[in-house]
mmCIF file with all atom_site columns, C-alpha atoms in Angstrom:
data_model
loop_
_atom_site.group_PDB
_atom_site.id
_atom_site.type_symbol
_atom_site.label_atom_id
_atom_site.label_alt_id
_atom_site.label_comp_id
_atom_site.label_asym_id
_atom_site.label_entity_id
_atom_site.label_seq_id
_atom_site.pdbx_PDB_ins_code
_atom_site.Cartn_x
_atom_site.Cartn_y
_atom_site.Cartn_z
_atom_site.occupancy
_atom_site.B_iso_or_equiv
_atom_site.pdbx_formal_charge
_atom_site.auth_seq_id
_atom_site.auth_comp_id
_atom_site.auth_asym_id
_atom_site.auth_atom_id
_atom_site.pdbx_PDB_model_num
ATOM 1   C CA . PHE A 1 1   ? 50.295  -23.668 10.497  1.00 0.00 ? 1   PHE A CA 1
ATOM 2   C CA . ILE A 1 2   ? 48.398  -25.989 8.152   1.00 0.00 ? 2   ILE A CA 1
ATOM 3   C CA . THR A 1 3   ? 45.854  -26.836 10.845  1.00 0.00 ? 3   THR A CA 1
ATOM 4   C CA . SER A 1 4   ? 45.107  -23.224 11.628  1.00 0.00 ? 4   SER A CA 1
ATOM 5   C CA . PHE A 1 5   ? 44.905  -22.340 7.928   1.00 0.00 ? 5   PHE A CA 1
ATOM 6   C CA . SER A 1 6   ? 42.493  -25.217 7.243   1.00 0.00 ? 6   SER A CA 1
ATOM 7   C CA . MET A 1 7   ? 40.318  -24.130 10.178  1.00 0.00 ? 7   MET A CA 1
ATOM 8   C CA . PHE A 1 8   ? 40.365  -20.565 8.872   1.00 0.00 ? 8   PHE A CA 1
ATOM 9   C CA . ALA A 1 9   ? 39.375  -21.750 5.356   1.00 0.00 ? 9   ALA A CA 1
ATOM 10  C CA . CYS A 1 10  ? 36.571  -23.972 6.705   1.00 0.00 ? 10  CYS A CA 1
ATOM 11  C CA . THR A 1 11  ? 35.212  -21.125 8.797   1.00 0.00 ? 11  THR A CA 1
ATOM 12  C CA . ARG A 1 12  ? 35.234  -18.736 5.844   1.00 0.00 ? 12  ARG A CA 1
ATOM 13  C CA . ILE A 1 13  ? 33.539  -21.263 3.561   1.00 0.00 ? 13  ILE A CA 1
ATOM 14  C CA . PHE A 1 14  ? 30.922  -21.960 6.240   1.00 0.00 ? 14  PHE A CA 1
ATOM 15  C CA . ASN A 1 15  ? 30.258  -18.235 6.685   1.00 0.00 ? 15  ASN A CA 1
ATOM 16  C CA . PHE A 1 16  ? 30.021  -17.605 2.981   1.00 0.00 ? 16  PHE A CA 1
ATOM 17  C CA . LEU A 1 17  ? 27.879  -20.580 1.976   1.00 0.00 ? 17  LEU A CA 1
ATOM 18  C CA . LEU A 1 18  ? 25.556  -21.107 4.908   1.00 0.00 ? 18  LEU A CA 1
ATOM 19  C CA . LEU A 1 19  ? 25.229  -17.803 6.712   1.00 0.00 ? 19  LEU A CA 1
ATOM 20  C CA . THR A 1 20  ? 24.955  -15.740 3.536   1.00 0.00 ? 20  THR A CA 1
ATOM 21  C CA . SER A 1 21  ? 22.324  -18.087 2.138   1.00 0.00 ? 21  SER A CA 1
ATOM 22  C CA . PHE A 1 22  ? 20.390  -18.028 5.399   1.00 0.00 ? 22  PHE A CA 1
ATOM 23  C CA . THR A 1 23  ? 20.503  -14.228 5.507   1.00 0.00 ? 23  THR A CA 1
ATOM 24  C CA . LEU A 1 24  ? 19.275  -13.964 1.921   1.00 0.00 ? 24  LEU A CA 1
ATOM 25  C CA . ILE A 1 25  ? 16.396  -16.369 2.551   1.00 0.00 ? 25  ILE A CA 1
ATOM 26  C CA . VAL A 1 26  ? 15.263  -14.528 5.684   1.00 0.00 ? 26  VAL A CA 1
ATOM 27  C CA . THR A 1 27  ? 15.457  -11.071 4.094   1.00 0.00 ? 27  THR A CA 1
ATOM 28  C CA . PHE A 1 28  ? 13.607  -12.314 0.996   1.00 0.00 ? 28  PHE A CA 1
ATOM 29  C CA . PHE A 1 29  ? 10.887  -13.818 3.206   1.00 0.00 ? 29  PHE A CA 1
ATOM 30  C CA . LEU A 1 30  ? 10.469  -10.593 5.175   1.00 0.00 ? 30  LEU A CA 1
ATOM 31  C CA . ALA A 1 31  ? 10.382  -8.427  2.046   1.00 0.00 ? 31  ALA A CA 1
ATOM 32  C CA . ARG A 1 32  ? 7.897   -10.759 0.350   1.00 0.00 ? 32  ARG A CA 1
ATOM 33  C CA . ARG A 1 33  ? 5.675   -10.844 3.431   1.00 0.00 ? 33  ARG A CA 1
ATOM 34  C CA . ALA A 1 34  ? 5.557   -7.041  3.474   1.00 0.00 ? 34  ALA A CA 1
ATOM 35  C CA . GLN A 1 35  ? 4.237   -7.060  -0.108  1.00 0.00 ? 35  GLN A CA 1
ATOM 36  C CA . MET A 1 36  ? 1.380   -9.498  0.548   1.00 0.00 ? 36  MET A CA 1
ATOM 37  C CA . LYS A 1 37  ? -2.009  -7.841  0.825   1.00 0.00 ? 37  LYS A CA 1
ATOM 38  C CA . PRO A 1 38  ? -3.748  -8.320  4.189   1.00 0.00 ? 38  PRO A CA 1
ATOM 39  C CA . SER A 1 39  ? -7.178  -9.902  4.361   1.00 0.00 ? 39  SER A CA 1
ATOM 40  C CA . ALA A 1 40  ? -10.337 -7.864  3.866   1.00 0.00 ? 40  ALA A CA 1
ATOM 41  C CA . ASP A 1 41  ? -11.044 -7.951  7.626   1.00 0.00 ? 41  ASP A CA 1
ATOM 42  C CA . ILE A 1 42  ? -7.765  -6.196  8.413   1.00 0.00 ? 42  ILE A CA 1
ATOM 43  C CA . LEU A 1 43  ? -8.198  -3.664  5.607   1.00 0.00 ? 43  LEU A CA 1
ATOM 44  C CA . ASN A 1 44  ? -11.664 -2.702  6.863   1.00 0.00 ? 44  ASN A CA 1
ATOM 45  C CA . GLU A 1 45  ? -10.080 -1.401  10.056  1.00 0.00 ? 45  GLU A CA 1
ATOM 46  C CA . ASP A 1 46  ? -8.420  2.010   9.949   1.00 0.00 ? 46  ASP A CA 1
ATOM 47  C CA . PRO A 1 47  ? -5.005  0.984   11.381  1.00 0.00 ? 47  PRO A CA 1
ATOM 48  C CA . GLY A 1 48  ? -4.685  -1.921  8.943   1.00 0.00 ? 48  GLY A CA 1
ATOM 49  C CA . LYS A 1 49  ? -5.637  0.188   5.939   1.00 0.00 ? 49  LYS A CA 1
ATOM 50  C CA . ALA A 1 50  ? -3.310  3.011   7.001   1.00 0.00 ? 50  ALA A CA 1
ATOM 51  C CA . LYS A 1 51  ? -0.370  0.605   7.379   1.00 0.00 ? 51  LYS A CA 1
ATOM 52  C CA . TRP A 1 52  ? -1.061  -0.886  3.921   1.00 0.00 ? 52  TRP A CA 1
ATOM 53  C CA . GLU A 1 53  ? -1.441  2.435   2.103   1.00 0.00 ? 53  GLU A CA 1
ATOM 54  C CA . GLN A 1 54  ? 1.105   4.669   3.877   1.00 0.00 ? 54  GLN A CA 1
ATOM 55  C CA . PRO A 1 55  ? 4.579   4.931   2.350   1.00 0.00 ? 55  PRO A CA 1
ATOM 56  C CA . GLY A 1 56  ? 7.355   3.206   4.232   1.00 0.00 ? 56  GLY A CA 1
ATOM 57  C CA . LYS A 1 57  ? 10.308  4.910   5.840   1.00 0.00 ? 57  LYS A CA 1
ATOM 58  C CA . THR A 1 58  ? 13.568  5.397   3.993   1.00 0.00 ? 58  THR A CA 1
ATOM 59  C CA . PHE A 1 59  ? 16.882  4.975   5.768   1.00 0.00 ? 59  PHE A CA 1
ATOM 60  C CA . PHE A 1 60  ? 18.532  7.915   4.073   1.00 0.00 ? 60  PHE A CA 1
ATOM 61  C CA . LYS A 1 61  ? 16.845  11.276  3.567   1.00 0.00 ? 61  LYS A CA 1
ATOM 62  C CA . LEU A 1 62  ? 18.063  12.020  0.057   1.00 0.00 ? 62  LEU A CA 1
ATOM 63  C CA . PRO A 1 63  ? 16.121  13.789  -2.695  1.00 0.00 ? 63  PRO A CA 1
ATOM 64  C CA . CYS A 1 64  ? 16.463  10.761  -4.966  1.00 0.00 ? 64  CYS A CA 1
ATOM 65  C CA . THR A 1 65  ? 14.958  8.298   -2.463  1.00 0.00 ? 65  THR A CA 1
ATOM 66  C CA . THR A 1 66  ? 11.222  7.967   -2.437  1.00 0.00 ? 66  THR A CA 1
ATOM 67  C CA . ALA A 1 67  ? 9.227   5.777   -0.119  1.00 0.00 ? 67  ALA A CA 1
ATOM 68  C CA . VAL A 1 68  ? 6.447   3.762   -1.711  1.00 0.00 ? 68  VAL A CA 1
ATOM 69  C CA . PRO A 1 69  ? 3.583   2.176   0.206   1.00 0.00 ? 69  PRO A CA 1
ATOM 70  C CA . PRO A 1 70  ? 3.469   -1.624  0.512   1.00 0.00 ? 70  PRO A CA 1
ATOM 71  C CA . CYS A 1 71  ? 0.369   -1.644  -1.712  1.00 0.00 ? 71  CYS A CA 1
ATOM 72  C CA . ALA A 1 72  ? 2.219   -0.202  -4.735  1.00 0.00 ? 72  ALA A CA 1
ATOM 73  C CA . LEU A 1 73  ? 3.434   -3.481  -6.262  1.00 0.00 ? 73  LEU A CA 1
ATOM 74  C CA . TRP A 1 74  ? 0.228   -5.366  -5.438  1.00 0.00 ? 74  TRP A CA 1
ATOM 75  C CA . ASN A 1 75  ? -1.997  -2.686  -6.962  1.00 0.00 ? 75  ASN A CA 1
ATOM 76  C CA . GLU A 1 76  ? 0.191   -2.369  -10.039 1.00 0.00 ? 76  GLU A CA 1
ATOM 77  C CA . HIS A 1 77  ? 0.585   -6.050  -10.913 1.00 0.00 ? 77  HIS A CA 1
ATOM 78  C CA . ILE A 1 78  ? -2.410  -7.812  -9.370  1.00 0.00 ? 78  ILE A CA 1
ATOM 79  C CA . GLY A 1 79  ? -5.086  -5.163  -8.886  1.00 0.00 ? 79  GLY A CA 1
ATOM 80  C CA . ARG A 1 80  ? -6.533  -3.057  -6.116  1.00 0.00 ? 80  ARG A CA 1
ATOM 81  C CA . ASP A 1 81  ? -9.784  -5.046  -5.908  1.00 0.00 ? 81  ASP A CA 1
ATOM 82  C CA . LYS A 1 82  ? -8.074  -8.492  -5.626  1.00 0.00 ? 82  LYS A CA 1
ATOM 83  C CA . TYR A 1 83  ? -7.212  -10.240 -2.378  1.00 0.00 ? 83  TYR A CA 1
ATOM 84  C CA . PHE A 1 84  ? -4.937  -13.202 -1.700  1.00 0.00 ? 84  PHE A CA 1
ATOM 85  C CA . GLU A 1 85  ? -7.929  -15.547 -1.762  1.00 0.00 ? 85  GLU A CA 1
ATOM 86  C CA . ASP A 1 86  ? -8.783  -14.358 -5.314  1.00 0.00 ? 86  ASP A CA 1
ATOM 87  C CA . LEU A 1 87  ? -5.451  -15.496 -6.759  1.00 0.00 ? 87  LEU A CA 1
ATOM 88  C CA . PRO A 1 88  ? -5.360  -18.745 -8.751  1.00 0.00 ? 88  PRO A CA 1
ATOM 89  C CA . LYS A 1 89  ? -4.174  -21.914 -7.045  1.00 0.00 ? 89  LYS A CA 1
ATOM 90  C CA . ASN A 1 90  ? -1.481  -22.499 -9.681  1.00 0.00 ? 90  ASN A CA 1
ATOM 91  C CA . SER A 1 91  ? 1.035   -19.797 -10.423 1.00 0.00 ? 91  SER A CA 1
ATOM 92  C CA . PRO A 1 92  ? 0.928   -18.382 -13.944 1.00 0.00 ? 92  PRO A CA 1
ATOM 93  C CA . ASP A 1 93  ? 3.624   -18.905 -16.498 1.00 0.00 ? 93  ASP A CA 1
ATOM 94  C CA . TYR A 1 94  ? 4.691   -16.684 -19.366 1.00 0.00 ? 94  TYR A CA 1
ATOM 95  C CA . ASP A 1 95  ? 5.783   -16.813 -22.982 1.00 0.00 ? 95  ASP A CA 1
ATOM 96  C CA . PHE A 1 96  ? 9.527   -16.740 -23.442 1.00 0.00 ? 96  PHE A CA 1
ATOM 97  C CA . GLU A 1 97  ? 12.154  -17.723 -25.936 1.00 0.00 ? 97  GLU A CA 1
ATOM 98  C CA . ILE A 1 98  ? 15.860  -18.356 -25.714 1.00 0.00 ? 98  ILE A CA 1
ATOM 99  C CA . LYS A 1 99  ? 17.966  -16.869 -28.474 1.00 0.00 ? 99  LYS A CA 1
ATOM 100 C CA . ILE A 1 100 ? 21.643  -17.138 -29.295 1.00 0.00 ? 100 ILE A CA 1
ATOM 101 C CA . ALA A 1 101 ? 23.709  -14.777 -31.371 1.00 0.00 ? 101 ALA A CA 1
ATOM 102 C CA . LEU A 1 102 ? 25.356  -16.301 -34.407 1.00 0.00 ? 102 LEU A CA 1
ATOM 103 C CA . CYS A 1 103 ? 28.304  -13.926 -34.117 1.00 0.00 ? 103 CYS A CA 1
ATOM 104 C CA . GLY A 1 104 ? 29.224  -15.394 -30.733 1.00 0.00 ? 104 GLY A CA 1
ATOM 105 C CA . ILE A 1 105 ? 28.342  -12.412 -28.563 1.00 0.00 ? 105 ILE A CA 1
ATOM 106 C CA . HIS A 1 106 ? 24.973  -10.815 -28.113 1.00 0.00 ? 106 HIS A CA 1
ATOM 107 C CA . CYS A 1 107 ? 24.918  -7.076  -28.209 1.00 0.00 ? 107 CYS A CA 1
ATOM 108 C CA . PHE A 1 108 ? 22.148  -4.537  -28.613 1.00 0.00 ? 108 PHE A CA 1
ATOM 109 C CA . PHE A 1 109 ? 23.435  -3.497  -32.012 1.00 0.00 ? 109 PHE A CA 1
ATOM 110 C CA . CYS A 1 110 ? 23.186  -6.933  -33.662 1.00 0.00 ? 110 CYS A CA 1
ATOM 111 C CA . PRO A 1 111 ? 20.403  -7.108  -36.233 1.00 0.00 ? 111 PRO A CA 1
ATOM 112 C CA . LYS A 1 112 ? 17.694  -9.690  -35.670 1.00 0.00 ? 112 LYS A CA 1
ATOM 113 C CA . ALA A 1 113 ? 19.024  -11.676 -38.646 1.00 0.00 ? 113 ALA A CA 1
ATOM 114 C CA . PHE A 1 114 ? 22.031  -12.723 -36.524 1.00 0.00 ? 114 PHE A CA 1
ATOM 115 C CA . LEU A 1 115 ? 19.855  -14.088 -33.690 1.00 0.00 ? 115 LEU A CA 1
ATOM 116 C CA . LYS A 1 116 ? 18.556  -17.639 -33.746 1.00 0.00 ? 116 LYS A CA 1
ATOM 117 C CA . THR A 1 117 ? 15.781  -18.919 -31.483 1.00 0.00 ? 117 THR A CA 1
ATOM 118 C CA . VAL A 1 118 ? 16.806  -22.216 -29.929 1.00 0.00 ? 118 VAL A CA 1
ATOM 119 C CA . TYR A 1 119 ? 13.831  -22.695 -27.597 1.00 0.00 ? 119 TYR A CA 1
ATOM 120 C CA . LYS A 1 120 ? 10.325  -21.258 -27.482 1.00 0.00 ? 120 LYS A CA 1
ATOM 121 C CA . TYR A 1 121 ? 7.818   -21.718 -24.678 1.00 0.00 ? 121 TYR A CA 1
ATOM 122 C CA . LYS A 1 122 ? 4.130   -20.843 -24.928 1.00 0.00 ? 122 LYS A CA 1
ATOM 123 C CA . GLU A 1 123 ? 2.292   -20.144 -21.685 1.00 0.00 ? 123 GLU A CA 1
ATOM 124 C CA . LYS A 1 124 ? -0.073  -22.885 -20.541 1.00 0.00 ? 124 LYS A CA 1
ATOM 125 C CA . ASN A 1 125 ? -1.521  -21.169 -17.490 1.00 0.00 ? 125 ASN A CA 1
ATOM 126 C CA . PRO A 1 126 ? -1.882  -17.476 -18.421 1.00 0.00 ? 126 PRO A CA 1
ATOM 127 C CA . MET A 1 127 ? -2.558  -14.872 -15.779 1.00 0.00 ? 127 MET A CA 1
ATOM 128 C CA . GLU A 1 128 ? -5.572  -12.618 -16.034 1.00 0.00 ? 128 GLU A CA 1
ATOM 129 C CA . ARG A 1 129 ? -4.071  -9.172  -16.364 1.00 0.00 ? 129 ARG A CA 1
ATOM 130 C CA . PRO A 1 130 ? -5.948  -6.417  -14.524 1.00 0.00 ? 130 PRO A CA 1
ATOM 131 C CA . ASP A 1 131 ? -6.821  -3.125  -16.150 1.00 0.00 ? 131 ASP A CA 1
ATOM 132 C CA . VAL A 1 132 ? -4.594  -1.095  -13.851 1.00 0.00 ? 132 VAL A CA 1
ATOM 133 C CA . LYS A 1 133 ? -4.981  2.153   -15.762 1.00 0.00 ? 133 LYS A CA 1
ATOM 134 C CA . ALA A 1 134 ? -8.753  2.072   -15.239 1.00 0.00 ? 134 ALA A CA 1
ATOM 135 C CA . GLN A 1 135 ? -8.267  1.537   -11.489 1.00 0.00 ? 135 GLN A CA 1
ATOM 136 C CA . GLY A 1 136 ? -5.808  4.409   -11.159 1.00 0.00 ? 136 GLY A CA 1
ATOM 137 C CA . SER A 1 137 ? -2.656  4.488   -9.092  1.00 0.00 ? 137 SER A CA 1
ATOM 138 C CA . PRO A 1 138 ? -2.970  4.573   -5.285  1.00 0.00 ? 138 PRO A CA 1
ATOM 139 C CA . HIS A 1 139 ? -2.165  8.302   -5.220  1.00 0.00 ? 139 HIS A CA 1
ATOM 140 C CA . THR A 1 140 ? -4.371  9.326   -8.147  1.00 0.00 ? 140 THR A CA 1
ATOM 141 C CA . VAL A 1 141 ? -7.645  11.108  -7.496  1.00 0.00 ? 141 VAL A CA 1
ATOM 142 C CA . LEU A 1 142 ? -10.179 10.045  -10.091 1.00 0.00 ? 142 LEU A CA 1
ATOM 143 C CA . PRO A 1 143 ? -12.748 12.510  -11.480 1.00 0.00 ? 143 PRO A CA 1
ATOM 144 C CA . GLU A 1 144 ? -15.574 10.519  -9.870  1.00 0.00 ? 144 GLU A CA 1
ATOM 145 C CA . GLN A 1 145 ? -13.927 10.946  -6.475  1.00 0.00 ? 145 GLN A CA 1
ATOM 146 C CA . LEU A 1 146 ? -13.734 14.710  -6.951  1.00 0.00 ? 146 LEU A CA 1
ATOM 147 C CA . THR A 1 147 ? -17.437 15.043  -7.766  1.00 0.00 ? 147 THR A CA 1
ATOM 148 C CA . THR A 1 148 ? -18.582 12.805  -4.907  1.00 0.00 ? 148 THR A CA 1
ATOM 149 C CA . SER A 1 149 ? -16.316 14.450  -2.338  1.00 0.00 ? 149 SER A CA 1
ATOM 150 C CA . SER A 1 150 ? -17.367 17.947  -3.404  1.00 0.00 ? 150 SER A CA 1
ATOM 151 C CA . THR A 1 151 ? -21.072 17.027  -3.162  1.00 0.00 ? 151 THR A CA 1
ATOM 152 C CA . GLU A 1 152 ? -20.525 15.378  0.235   1.00 0.00 ? 152 GLU A CA 1
ATOM 153 C CA . ASN A 1 153 ? -18.737 18.466  1.545   1.00 0.00 ? 153 ASN A CA 1
ATOM 154 C CA . ALA A 1 154 ? -21.572 20.719  0.306   1.00 0.00 ? 154 ALA A CA 1
ATOM 155 C CA . ALA A 1 155 ? -24.213 18.653  2.128   1.00 0.00 ? 155 ALA A CA 1
#
């Protein structure tokens, strides 16, 4: 009985630690790869641009589920006019601080007087933040686009 129980426990630990970790790494890699913007050569072709800008498929057809295109996160955080080659060689870092609550628990109702900063970090390699509002969202039609498309249609 002890031998079979130890084999059962080893198998469960192996499944939990190794297979779960492997599955998480693979799914993270695939999701991250889907968010990376293709090169300019691929985006100049119609199939590549359509795949990048068309919303993905949802598994469940519910009113609360919306499919976003793969370009949504890239355009929002990096910029529509930037490509992978335009990114800096070193990843950016950010300002942050670690605070502890003097009352022992941190809740949203504690006044700032009860919080003490124990560590502060100032960014050394800041990221250039794009003006996303000026670029417009991927589904927004800008006024300039309306005037040019209406003049092209008239000609």
